[in-house]
PDB file of C-alpha atoms in Angstrom:
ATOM      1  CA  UNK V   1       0.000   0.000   0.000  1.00  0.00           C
ATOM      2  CA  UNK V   2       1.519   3.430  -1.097  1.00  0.00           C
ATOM      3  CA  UNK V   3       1.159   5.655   1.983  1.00  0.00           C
ATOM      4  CA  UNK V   4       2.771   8.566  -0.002  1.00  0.00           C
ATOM      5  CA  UNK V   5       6.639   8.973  -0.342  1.00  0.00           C
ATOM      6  CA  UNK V   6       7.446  11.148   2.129  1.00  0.00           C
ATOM      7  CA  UNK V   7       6.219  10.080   5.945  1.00  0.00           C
ATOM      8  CA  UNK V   8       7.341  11.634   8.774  1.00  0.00           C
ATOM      9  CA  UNK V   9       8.433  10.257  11.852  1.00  0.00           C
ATOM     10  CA  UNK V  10       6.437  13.248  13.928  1.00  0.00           C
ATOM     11  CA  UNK V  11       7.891  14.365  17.329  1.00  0.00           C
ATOM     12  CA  UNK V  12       5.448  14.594  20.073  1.00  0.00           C
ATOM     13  CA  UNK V  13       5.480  18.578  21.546  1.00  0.00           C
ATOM     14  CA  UNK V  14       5.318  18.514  25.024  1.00  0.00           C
ATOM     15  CA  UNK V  15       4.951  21.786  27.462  1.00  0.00           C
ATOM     16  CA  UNK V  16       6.808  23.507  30.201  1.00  0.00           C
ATOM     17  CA  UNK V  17       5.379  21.057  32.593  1.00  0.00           C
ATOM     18  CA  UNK V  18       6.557  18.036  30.313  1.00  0.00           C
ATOM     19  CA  UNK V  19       2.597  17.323  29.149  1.00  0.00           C
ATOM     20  CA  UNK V  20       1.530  16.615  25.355  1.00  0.00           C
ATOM     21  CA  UNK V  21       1.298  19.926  23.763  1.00  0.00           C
ATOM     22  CA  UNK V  22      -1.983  19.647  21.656  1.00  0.00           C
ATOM     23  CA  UNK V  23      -1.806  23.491  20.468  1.00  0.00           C
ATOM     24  CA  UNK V  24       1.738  22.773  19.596  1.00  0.00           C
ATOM     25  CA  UNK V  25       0.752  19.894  17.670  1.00  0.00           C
ATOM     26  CA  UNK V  26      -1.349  21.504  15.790  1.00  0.00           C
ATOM     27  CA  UNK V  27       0.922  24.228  15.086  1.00  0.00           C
ATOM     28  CA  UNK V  28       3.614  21.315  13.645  1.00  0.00           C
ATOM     29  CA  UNK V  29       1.051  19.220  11.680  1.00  0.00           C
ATOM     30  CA  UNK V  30       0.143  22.549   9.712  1.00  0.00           C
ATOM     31  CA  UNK V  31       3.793  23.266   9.362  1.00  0.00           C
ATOM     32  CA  UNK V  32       4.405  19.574   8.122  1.00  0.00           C
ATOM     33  CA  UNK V  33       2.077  19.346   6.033  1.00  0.00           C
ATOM     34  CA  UNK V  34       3.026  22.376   4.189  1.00  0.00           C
ATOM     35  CA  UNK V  35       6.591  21.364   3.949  1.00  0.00           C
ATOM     36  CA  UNK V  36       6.564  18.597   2.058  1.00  0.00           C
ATOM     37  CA  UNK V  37       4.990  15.649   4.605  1.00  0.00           C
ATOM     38  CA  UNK V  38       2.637  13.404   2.896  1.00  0.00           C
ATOM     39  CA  UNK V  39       1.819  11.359   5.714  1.00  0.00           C
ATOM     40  CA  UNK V  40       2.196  11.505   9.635  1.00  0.00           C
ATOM     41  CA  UNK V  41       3.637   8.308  11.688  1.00  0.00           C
ATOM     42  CA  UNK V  42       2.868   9.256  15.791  1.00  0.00           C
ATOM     43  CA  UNK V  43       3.807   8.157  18.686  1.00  0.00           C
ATOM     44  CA  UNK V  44       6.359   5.961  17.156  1.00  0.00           C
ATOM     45  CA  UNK V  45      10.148   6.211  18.438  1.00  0.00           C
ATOM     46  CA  UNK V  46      10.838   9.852  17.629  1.00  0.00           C
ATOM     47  CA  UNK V  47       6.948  10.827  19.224  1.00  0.00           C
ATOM     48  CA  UNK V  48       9.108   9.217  22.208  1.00  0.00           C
ATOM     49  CA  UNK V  49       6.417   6.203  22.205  1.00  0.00           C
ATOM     50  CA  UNK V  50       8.110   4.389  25.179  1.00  0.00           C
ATOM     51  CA  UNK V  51       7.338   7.232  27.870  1.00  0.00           C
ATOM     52  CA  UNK V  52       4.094   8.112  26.677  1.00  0.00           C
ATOM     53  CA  UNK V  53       1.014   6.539  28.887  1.00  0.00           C
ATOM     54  CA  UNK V  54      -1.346   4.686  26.685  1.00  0.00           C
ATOM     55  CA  UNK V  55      -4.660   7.604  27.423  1.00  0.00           C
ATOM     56  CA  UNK V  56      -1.574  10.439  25.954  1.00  0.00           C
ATOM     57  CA  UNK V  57      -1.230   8.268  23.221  1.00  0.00           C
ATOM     58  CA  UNK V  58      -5.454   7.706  22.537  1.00  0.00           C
ATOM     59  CA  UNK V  59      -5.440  11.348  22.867  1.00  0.00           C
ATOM     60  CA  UNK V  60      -2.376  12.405  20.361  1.00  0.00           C
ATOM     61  CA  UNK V  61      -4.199   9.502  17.850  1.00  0.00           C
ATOM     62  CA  UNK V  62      -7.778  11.566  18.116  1.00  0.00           C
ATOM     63  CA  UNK V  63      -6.173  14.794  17.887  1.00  0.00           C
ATOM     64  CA  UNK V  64      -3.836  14.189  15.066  1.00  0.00           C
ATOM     65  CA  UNK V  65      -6.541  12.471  13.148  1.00  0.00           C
ATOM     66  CA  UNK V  66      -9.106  15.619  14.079  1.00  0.00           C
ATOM     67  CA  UNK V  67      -6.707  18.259  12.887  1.00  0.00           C
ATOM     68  CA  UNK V  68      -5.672  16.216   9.752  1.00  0.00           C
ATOM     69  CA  UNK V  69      -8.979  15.492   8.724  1.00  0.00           C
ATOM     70  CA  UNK V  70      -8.437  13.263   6.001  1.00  0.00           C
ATOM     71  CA  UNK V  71      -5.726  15.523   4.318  1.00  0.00           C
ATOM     72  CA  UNK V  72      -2.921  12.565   4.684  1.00  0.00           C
ATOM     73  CA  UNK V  73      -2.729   9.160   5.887  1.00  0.00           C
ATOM     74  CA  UNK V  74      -2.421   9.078  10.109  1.00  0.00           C
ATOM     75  CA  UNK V  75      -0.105   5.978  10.855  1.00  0.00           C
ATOM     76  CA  UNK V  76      -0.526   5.362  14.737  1.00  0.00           C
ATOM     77  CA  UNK V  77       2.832   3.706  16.428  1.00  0.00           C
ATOM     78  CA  UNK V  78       0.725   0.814  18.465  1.00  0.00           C
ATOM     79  CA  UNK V  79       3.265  -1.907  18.212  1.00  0.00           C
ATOM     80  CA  UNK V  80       5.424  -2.907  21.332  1.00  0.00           C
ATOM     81  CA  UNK V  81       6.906  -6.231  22.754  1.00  0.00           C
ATOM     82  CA  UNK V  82       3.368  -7.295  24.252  1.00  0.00           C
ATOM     83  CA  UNK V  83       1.202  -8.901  21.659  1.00  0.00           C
ATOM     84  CA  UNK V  84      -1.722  -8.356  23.794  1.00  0.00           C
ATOM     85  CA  UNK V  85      -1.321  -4.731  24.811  1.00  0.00           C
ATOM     86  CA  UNK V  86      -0.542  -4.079  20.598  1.00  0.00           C
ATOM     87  CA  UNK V  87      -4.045  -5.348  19.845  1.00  0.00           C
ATOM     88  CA  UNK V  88      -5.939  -3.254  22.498  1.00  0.00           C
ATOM     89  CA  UNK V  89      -4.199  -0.454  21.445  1.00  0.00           C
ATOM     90  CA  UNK V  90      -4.447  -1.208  17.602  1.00  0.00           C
ATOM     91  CA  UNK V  91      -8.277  -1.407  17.884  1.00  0.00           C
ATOM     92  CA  UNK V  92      -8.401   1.625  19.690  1.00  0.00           C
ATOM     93  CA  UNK V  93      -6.576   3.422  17.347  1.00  0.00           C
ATOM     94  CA  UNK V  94      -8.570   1.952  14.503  1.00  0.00           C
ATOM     95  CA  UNK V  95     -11.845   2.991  16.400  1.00  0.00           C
ATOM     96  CA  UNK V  96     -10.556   6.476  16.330  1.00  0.00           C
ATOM     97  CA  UNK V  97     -10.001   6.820  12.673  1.00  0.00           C
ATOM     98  CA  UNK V  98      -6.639   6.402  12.095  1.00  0.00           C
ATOM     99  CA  UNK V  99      -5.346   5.375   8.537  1.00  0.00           C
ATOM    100  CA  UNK V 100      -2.856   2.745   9.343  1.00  0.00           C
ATOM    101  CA  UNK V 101      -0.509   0.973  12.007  1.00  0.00           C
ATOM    102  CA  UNK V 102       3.269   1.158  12.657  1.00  0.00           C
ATOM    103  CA  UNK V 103       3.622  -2.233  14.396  1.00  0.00           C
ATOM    104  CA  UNK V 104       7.546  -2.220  15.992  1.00  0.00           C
ATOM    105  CA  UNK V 105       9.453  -5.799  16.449  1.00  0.00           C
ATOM    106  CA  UNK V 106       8.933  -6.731  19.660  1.00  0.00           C
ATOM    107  CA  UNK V 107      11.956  -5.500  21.811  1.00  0.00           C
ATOM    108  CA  UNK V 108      13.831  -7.040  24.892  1.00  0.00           C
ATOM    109  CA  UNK V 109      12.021 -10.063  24.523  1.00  0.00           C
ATOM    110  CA  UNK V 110      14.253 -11.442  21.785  1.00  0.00           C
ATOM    111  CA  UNK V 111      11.707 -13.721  19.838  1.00  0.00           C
ATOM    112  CA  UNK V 112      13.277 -16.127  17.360  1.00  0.00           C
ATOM    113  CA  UNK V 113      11.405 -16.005  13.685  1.00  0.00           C
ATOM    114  CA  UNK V 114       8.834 -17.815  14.718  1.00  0.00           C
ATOM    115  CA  UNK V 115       7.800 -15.770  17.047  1.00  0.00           C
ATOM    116  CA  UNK V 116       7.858 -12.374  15.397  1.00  0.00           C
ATOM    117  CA  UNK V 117       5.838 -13.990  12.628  1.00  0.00           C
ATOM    118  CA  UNK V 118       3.099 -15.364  15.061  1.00  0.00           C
ATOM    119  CA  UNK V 119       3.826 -11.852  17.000  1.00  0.00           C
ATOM    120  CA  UNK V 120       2.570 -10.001  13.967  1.00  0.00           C
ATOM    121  CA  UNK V 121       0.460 -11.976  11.946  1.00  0.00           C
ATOM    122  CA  UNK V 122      -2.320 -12.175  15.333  1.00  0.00           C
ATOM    123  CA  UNK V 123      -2.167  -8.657  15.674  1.00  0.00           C
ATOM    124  CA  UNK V 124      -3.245  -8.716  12.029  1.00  0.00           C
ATOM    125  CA  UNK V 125      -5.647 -10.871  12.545  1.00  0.00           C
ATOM    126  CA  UNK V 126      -7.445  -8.294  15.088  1.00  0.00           C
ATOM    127  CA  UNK V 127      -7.593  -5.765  12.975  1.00  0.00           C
ATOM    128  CA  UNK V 128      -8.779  -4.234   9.788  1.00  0.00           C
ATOM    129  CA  UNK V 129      -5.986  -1.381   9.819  1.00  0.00           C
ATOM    130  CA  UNK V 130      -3.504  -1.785   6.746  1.00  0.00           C
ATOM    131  CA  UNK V 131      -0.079  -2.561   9.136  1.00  0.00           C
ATOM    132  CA  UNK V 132       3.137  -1.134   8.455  1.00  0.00           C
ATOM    133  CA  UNK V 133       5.909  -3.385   9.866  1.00  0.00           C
ATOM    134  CA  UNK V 134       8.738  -1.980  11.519  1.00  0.00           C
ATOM    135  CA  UNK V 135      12.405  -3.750  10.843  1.00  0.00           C
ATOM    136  CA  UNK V 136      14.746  -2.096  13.386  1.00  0.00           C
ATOM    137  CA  UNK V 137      17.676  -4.426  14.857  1.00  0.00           C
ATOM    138  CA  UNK V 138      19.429  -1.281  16.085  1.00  0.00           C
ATOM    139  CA  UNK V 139      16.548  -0.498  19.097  1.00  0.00           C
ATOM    140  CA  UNK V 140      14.648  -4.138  19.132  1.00  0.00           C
ATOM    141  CA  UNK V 141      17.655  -6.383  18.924  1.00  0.00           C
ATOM    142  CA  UNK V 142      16.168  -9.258  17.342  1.00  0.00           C
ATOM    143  CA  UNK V 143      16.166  -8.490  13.233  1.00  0.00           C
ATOM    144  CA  UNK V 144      13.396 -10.147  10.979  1.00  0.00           C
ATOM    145  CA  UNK V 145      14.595 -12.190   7.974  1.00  0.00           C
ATOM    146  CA  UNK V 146      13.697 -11.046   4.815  1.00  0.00           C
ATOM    147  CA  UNK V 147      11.922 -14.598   4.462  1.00  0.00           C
ATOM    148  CA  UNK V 148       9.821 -13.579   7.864  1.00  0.00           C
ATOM    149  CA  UNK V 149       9.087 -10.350   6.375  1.00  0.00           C
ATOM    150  CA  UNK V 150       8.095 -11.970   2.785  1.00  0.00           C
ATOM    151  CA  UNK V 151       5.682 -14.060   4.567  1.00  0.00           C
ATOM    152  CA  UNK V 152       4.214 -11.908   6.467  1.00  0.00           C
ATOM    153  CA  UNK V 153       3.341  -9.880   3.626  1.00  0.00           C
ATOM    154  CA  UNK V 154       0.923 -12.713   2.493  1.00  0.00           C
ATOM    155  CA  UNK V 155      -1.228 -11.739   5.335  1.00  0.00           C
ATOM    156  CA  UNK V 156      -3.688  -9.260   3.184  1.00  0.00           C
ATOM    157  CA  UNK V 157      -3.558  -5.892   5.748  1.00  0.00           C
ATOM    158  CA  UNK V 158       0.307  -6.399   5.950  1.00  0.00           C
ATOM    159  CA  UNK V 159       0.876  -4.058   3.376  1.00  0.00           C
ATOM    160  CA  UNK V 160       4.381  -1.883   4.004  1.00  0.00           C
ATOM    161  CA  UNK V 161       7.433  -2.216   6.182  1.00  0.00           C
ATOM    162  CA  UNK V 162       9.581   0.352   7.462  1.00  0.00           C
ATOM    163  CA  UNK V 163      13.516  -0.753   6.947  1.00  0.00           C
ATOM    164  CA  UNK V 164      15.607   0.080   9.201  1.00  0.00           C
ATOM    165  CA  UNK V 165      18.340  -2.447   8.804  1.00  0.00           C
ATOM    166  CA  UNK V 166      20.406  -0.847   6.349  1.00  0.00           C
ATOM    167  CA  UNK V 167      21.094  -3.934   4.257  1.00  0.00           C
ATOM    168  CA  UNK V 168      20.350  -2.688   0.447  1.00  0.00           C
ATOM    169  CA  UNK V 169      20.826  -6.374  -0.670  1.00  0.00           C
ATOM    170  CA  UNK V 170      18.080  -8.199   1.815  1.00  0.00           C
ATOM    171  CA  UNK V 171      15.834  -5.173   0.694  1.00  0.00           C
ATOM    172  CA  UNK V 172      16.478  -6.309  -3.471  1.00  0.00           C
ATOM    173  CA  UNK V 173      16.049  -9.377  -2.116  1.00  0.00           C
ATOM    174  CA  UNK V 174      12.416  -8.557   0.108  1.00  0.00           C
ATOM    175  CA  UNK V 175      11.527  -7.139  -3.368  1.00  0.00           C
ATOM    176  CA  UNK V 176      11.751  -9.622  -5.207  1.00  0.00           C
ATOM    177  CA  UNK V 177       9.989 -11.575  -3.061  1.00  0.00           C
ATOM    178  CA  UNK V 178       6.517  -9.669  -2.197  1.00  0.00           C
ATOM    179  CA  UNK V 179       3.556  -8.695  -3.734  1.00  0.00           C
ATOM    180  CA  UNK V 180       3.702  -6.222  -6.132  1.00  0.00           C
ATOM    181  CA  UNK V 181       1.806  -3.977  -3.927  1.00  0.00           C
ATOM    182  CA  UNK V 182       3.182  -3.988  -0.993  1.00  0.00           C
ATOM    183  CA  UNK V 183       5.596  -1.188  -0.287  1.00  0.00           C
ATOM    184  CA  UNK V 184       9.324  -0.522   1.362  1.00  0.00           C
ATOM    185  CA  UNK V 185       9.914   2.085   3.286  1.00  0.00           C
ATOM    186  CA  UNK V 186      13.468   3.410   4.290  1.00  0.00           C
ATOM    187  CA  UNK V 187      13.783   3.972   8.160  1.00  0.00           C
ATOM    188  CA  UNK V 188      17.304   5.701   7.546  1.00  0.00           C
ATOM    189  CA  UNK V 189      17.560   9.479   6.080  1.00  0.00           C
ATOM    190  CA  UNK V 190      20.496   8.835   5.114  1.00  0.00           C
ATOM    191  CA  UNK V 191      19.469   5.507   2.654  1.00  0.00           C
ATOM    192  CA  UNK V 192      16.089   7.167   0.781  1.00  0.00           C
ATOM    193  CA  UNK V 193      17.426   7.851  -2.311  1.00  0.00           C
ATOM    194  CA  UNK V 194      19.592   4.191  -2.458  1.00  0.00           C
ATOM    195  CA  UNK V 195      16.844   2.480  -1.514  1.00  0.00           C
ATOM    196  CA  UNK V 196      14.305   4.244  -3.808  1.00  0.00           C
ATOM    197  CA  UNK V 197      17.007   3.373  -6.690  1.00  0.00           C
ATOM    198  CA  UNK V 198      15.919  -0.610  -5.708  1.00  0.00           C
ATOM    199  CA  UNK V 199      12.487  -0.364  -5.940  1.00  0.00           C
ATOM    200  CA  UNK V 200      11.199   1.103  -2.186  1.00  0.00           C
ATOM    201  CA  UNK V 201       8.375   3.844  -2.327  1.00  0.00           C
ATOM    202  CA  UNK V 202       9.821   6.390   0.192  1.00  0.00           C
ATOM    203  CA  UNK V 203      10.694   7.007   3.195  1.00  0.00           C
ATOM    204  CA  UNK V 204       9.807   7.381   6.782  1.00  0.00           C
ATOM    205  CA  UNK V 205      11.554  10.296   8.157  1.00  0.00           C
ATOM    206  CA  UNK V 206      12.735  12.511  10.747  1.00  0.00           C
ATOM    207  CA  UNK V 207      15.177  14.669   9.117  1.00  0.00           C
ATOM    208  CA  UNK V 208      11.505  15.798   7.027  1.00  0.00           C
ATOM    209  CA  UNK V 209      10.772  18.057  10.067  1.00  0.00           C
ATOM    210  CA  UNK V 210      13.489  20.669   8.652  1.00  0.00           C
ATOM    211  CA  UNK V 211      13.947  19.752   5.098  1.00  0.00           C
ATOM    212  CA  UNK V 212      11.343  18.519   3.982  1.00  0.00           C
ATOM    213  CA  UNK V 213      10.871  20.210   0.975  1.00  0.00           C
ATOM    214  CA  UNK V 214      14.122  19.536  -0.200  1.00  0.00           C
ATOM    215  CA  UNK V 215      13.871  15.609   0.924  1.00  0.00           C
ATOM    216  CA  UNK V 216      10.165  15.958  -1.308  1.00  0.00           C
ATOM    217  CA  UNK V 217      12.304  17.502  -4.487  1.00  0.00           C
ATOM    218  CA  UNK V 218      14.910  14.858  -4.015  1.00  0.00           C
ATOM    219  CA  UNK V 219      12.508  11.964  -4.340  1.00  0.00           C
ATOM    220  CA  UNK V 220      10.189  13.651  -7.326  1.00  0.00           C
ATOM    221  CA  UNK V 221      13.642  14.679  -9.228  1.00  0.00           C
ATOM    222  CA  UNK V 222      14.879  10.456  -8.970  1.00  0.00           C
ATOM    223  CA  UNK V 223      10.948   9.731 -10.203  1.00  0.00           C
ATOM    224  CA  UNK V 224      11.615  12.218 -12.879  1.00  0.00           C
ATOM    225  CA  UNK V 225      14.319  10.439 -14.063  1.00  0.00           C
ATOM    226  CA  UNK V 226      17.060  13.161 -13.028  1.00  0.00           C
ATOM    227  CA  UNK V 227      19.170  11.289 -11.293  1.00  0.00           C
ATOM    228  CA  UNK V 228      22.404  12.630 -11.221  1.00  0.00           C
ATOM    229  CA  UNK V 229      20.056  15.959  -9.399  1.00  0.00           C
ATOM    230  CA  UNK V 230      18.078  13.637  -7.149  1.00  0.00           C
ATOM    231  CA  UNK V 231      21.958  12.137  -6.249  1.00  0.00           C
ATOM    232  CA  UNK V 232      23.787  15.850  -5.963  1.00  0.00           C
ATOM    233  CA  UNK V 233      20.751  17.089  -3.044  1.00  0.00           C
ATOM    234  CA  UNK V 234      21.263  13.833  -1.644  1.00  0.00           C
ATOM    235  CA  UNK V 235      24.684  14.801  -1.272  1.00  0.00           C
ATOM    236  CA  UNK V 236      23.529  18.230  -0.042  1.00  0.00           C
ATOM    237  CA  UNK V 237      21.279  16.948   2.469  1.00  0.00           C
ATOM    238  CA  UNK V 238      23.142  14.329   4.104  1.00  0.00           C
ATOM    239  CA  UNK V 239      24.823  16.445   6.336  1.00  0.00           C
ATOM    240  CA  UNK V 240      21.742  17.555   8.181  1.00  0.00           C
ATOM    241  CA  UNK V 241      20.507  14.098   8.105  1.00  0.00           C
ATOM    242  CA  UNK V 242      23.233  12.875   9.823  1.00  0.00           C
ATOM    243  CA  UNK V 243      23.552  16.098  11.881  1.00  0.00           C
ATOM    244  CA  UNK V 244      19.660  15.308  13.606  1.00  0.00           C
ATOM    245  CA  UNK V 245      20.993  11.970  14.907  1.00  0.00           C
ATOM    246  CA  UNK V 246      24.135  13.373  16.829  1.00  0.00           C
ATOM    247  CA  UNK V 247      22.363  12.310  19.516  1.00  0.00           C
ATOM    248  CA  UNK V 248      19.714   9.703  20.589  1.00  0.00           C
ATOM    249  CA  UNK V 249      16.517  10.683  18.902  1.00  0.00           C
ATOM    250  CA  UNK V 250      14.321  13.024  18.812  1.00  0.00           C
ATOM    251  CA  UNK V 251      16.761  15.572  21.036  1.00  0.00           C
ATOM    252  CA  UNK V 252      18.435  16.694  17.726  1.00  0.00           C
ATOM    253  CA  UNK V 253      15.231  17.007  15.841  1.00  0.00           C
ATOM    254  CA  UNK V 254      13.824  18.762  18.635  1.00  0.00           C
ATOM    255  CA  UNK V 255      16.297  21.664  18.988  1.00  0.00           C
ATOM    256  CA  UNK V 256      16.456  22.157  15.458  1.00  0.00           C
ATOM    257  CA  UNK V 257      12.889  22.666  15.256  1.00  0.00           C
ATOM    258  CA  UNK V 258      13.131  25.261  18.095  1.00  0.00           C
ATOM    259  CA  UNK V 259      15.575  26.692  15.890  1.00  0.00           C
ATOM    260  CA  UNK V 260      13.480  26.972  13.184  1.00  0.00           C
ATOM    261  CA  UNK V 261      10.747  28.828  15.500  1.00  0.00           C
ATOM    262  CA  UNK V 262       8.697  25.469  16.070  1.00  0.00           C
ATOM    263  CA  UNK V 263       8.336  25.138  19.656  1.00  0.00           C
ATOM    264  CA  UNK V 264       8.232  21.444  20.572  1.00  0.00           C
ATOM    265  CA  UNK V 265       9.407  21.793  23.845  1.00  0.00           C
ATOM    266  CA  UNK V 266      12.180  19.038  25.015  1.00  0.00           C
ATOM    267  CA  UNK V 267      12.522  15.783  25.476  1.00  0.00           C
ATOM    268  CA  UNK V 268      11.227  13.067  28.551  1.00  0.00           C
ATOM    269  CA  UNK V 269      13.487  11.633  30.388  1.00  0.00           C
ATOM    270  CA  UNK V 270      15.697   9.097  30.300  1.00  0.00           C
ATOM    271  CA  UNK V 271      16.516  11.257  26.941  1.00  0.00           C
ATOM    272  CA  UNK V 272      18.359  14.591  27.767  1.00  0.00           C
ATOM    273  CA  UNK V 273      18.591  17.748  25.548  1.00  0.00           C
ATOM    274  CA  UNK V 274      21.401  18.025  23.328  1.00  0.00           C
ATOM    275  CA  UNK V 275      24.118  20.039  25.059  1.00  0.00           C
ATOM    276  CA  UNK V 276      25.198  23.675  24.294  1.00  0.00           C
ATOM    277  CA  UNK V 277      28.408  22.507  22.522  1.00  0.00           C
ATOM    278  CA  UNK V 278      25.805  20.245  20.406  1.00  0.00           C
ATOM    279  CA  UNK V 279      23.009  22.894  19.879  1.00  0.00           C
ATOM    280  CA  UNK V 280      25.956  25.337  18.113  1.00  0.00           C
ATOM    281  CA  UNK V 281      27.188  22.563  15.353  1.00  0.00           C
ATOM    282  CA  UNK V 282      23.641  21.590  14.638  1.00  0.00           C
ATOM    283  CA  UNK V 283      22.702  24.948  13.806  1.00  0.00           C
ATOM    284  CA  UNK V 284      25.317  25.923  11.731  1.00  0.00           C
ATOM    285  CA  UNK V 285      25.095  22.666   9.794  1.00  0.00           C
ATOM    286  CA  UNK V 286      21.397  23.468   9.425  1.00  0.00           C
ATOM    287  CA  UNK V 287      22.322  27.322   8.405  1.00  0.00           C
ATOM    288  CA  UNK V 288      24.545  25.657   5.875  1.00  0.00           C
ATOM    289  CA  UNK V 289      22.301  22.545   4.624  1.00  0.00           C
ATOM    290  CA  UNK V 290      18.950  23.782   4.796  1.00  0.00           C
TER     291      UNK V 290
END
């Protein structure tokens, strides 16, 4: 399922007294959606998912959804490592409105394939959302084959994944291997344009928050067919990309929106704000880059 090309990754504001935002959210969906963003992904890892209570997480879903209003897909982050807990909150997002799910491999646990396959495919079974899967060894330790991932995209609302591995040949491979239909999704900044050049749709991002636009010409200039231009602003971007992830995610993203006059607020703890020394190279790579 195409979701659009360019997702983002959306940060959850939070207030002076470390609550969601909801004005503020607002304020950043409008400015999303004007730069570029053709589809919002909340309360996944950079909307700081594992320190949100499940009723903030209802209430960003029905909020985003409101404000959106059927403008761009709503993806809701309602995966964890508790198969259980993922369906309540799937059907709770789905009885809200949202467009999709963003369903995470379950972390800590460490299931083998078997288990991440049985993991995802009775969430599935719960739910009429379309489900994005979410490949990310880096944060959930375990890594799904592309042969789990291929047969999990057999299930009908198992439509997308959201690859974060970083292996460009088990994506050719996952492509070659799917339904024609069902889409792949770069988790990495840094890898849209290679792993658009392969076949995937797009990407889910965070670096979208302050270039969007440019991210959005890079990915219609490769569709195009200019693709020596869609490689030289990949090349121009991909200092800033790397620049937001100087530091665990979303306190880069965070202060550069700030920056930019989009106040998010900070981050929850255990995540810290990026340090003074930190704040001054990201902004001069973003007064350079962006």
């Amino acid at each position: 399922m195409d979701f659009g090309r360019l997702l983002t990754a959306m940060v959850t504001p939070f207030n002076q007294d470390n609550r969601v935002d909801f004005d503020q959210t607002t304020t950043l969906i409008e400015y999303l959606l004007s730069h570029g963003t053709d589809g919002l992904v909340v309360a996944g890892t950079t909307g700081e998912s594992p320190t949100l209570s499940l009723q903030e997480k209802l209430d960003l879903f029905e909020h985003v959804v409101k404000i959106v209003n059927g403008r761009v897909p709503v993806i809701a982050g309602t995966g964890s490592n508790n198969t259980q807990a993922s369906i309540q909150l799937t059907k709770e997002a789905e009885a809200i409105g949202v467009d999709g799910a963003l369903l995470v491999s379950p972390y800590y646990n460490k299931p083998n394939q078997d288990g991440l396959y049985h993991h995802f495919s009775t969430i599935a079974k719960e739910t009429n959302l379309p489900i994005m899967l979410y490949n990310i060894p880096s944060r959930a330790v375990v890594k799904m084959t592309v042969e789990t991932v291929a047969a999990l995209a057999q299930i009908e609302n198992i439509v997308s994944v959201k690859d974060s591995t970083g292996d460009l040949d088990g994506i050719s491979s996952l492509l070659e291997q799917v339904p024609e239909d069902f889409t792949v999704y770069s988790g990495d900044d840094s890898l849209t344009l290679p792993i658009q050049s392969i076949g995937g749709t797009g990407v889910v991002s965070v670096s979208s928050h302050i270039i969007g636009n440019q991210m959005k010409e890079m990915i219609s200039l490769f569709e195009q067919g200019n693709v020596a231009k869609a490689a030289h602003k990949h090349r121009q971007l991909l200092p800033v990309m790397k620049a937001l992830f100087m530091a665990p995610s979303p306190s880069p993203v965070k202060a550069a929106l700030a920056y930019k006059d989009i106040d998010v607020g900070s981050v929850r703890l255990p995540l810290v704000p990026l340090s003074p020394f930190e704040e001054q190279n990201l902004y001069r790579l973003i007064d350079q880059y962006s």
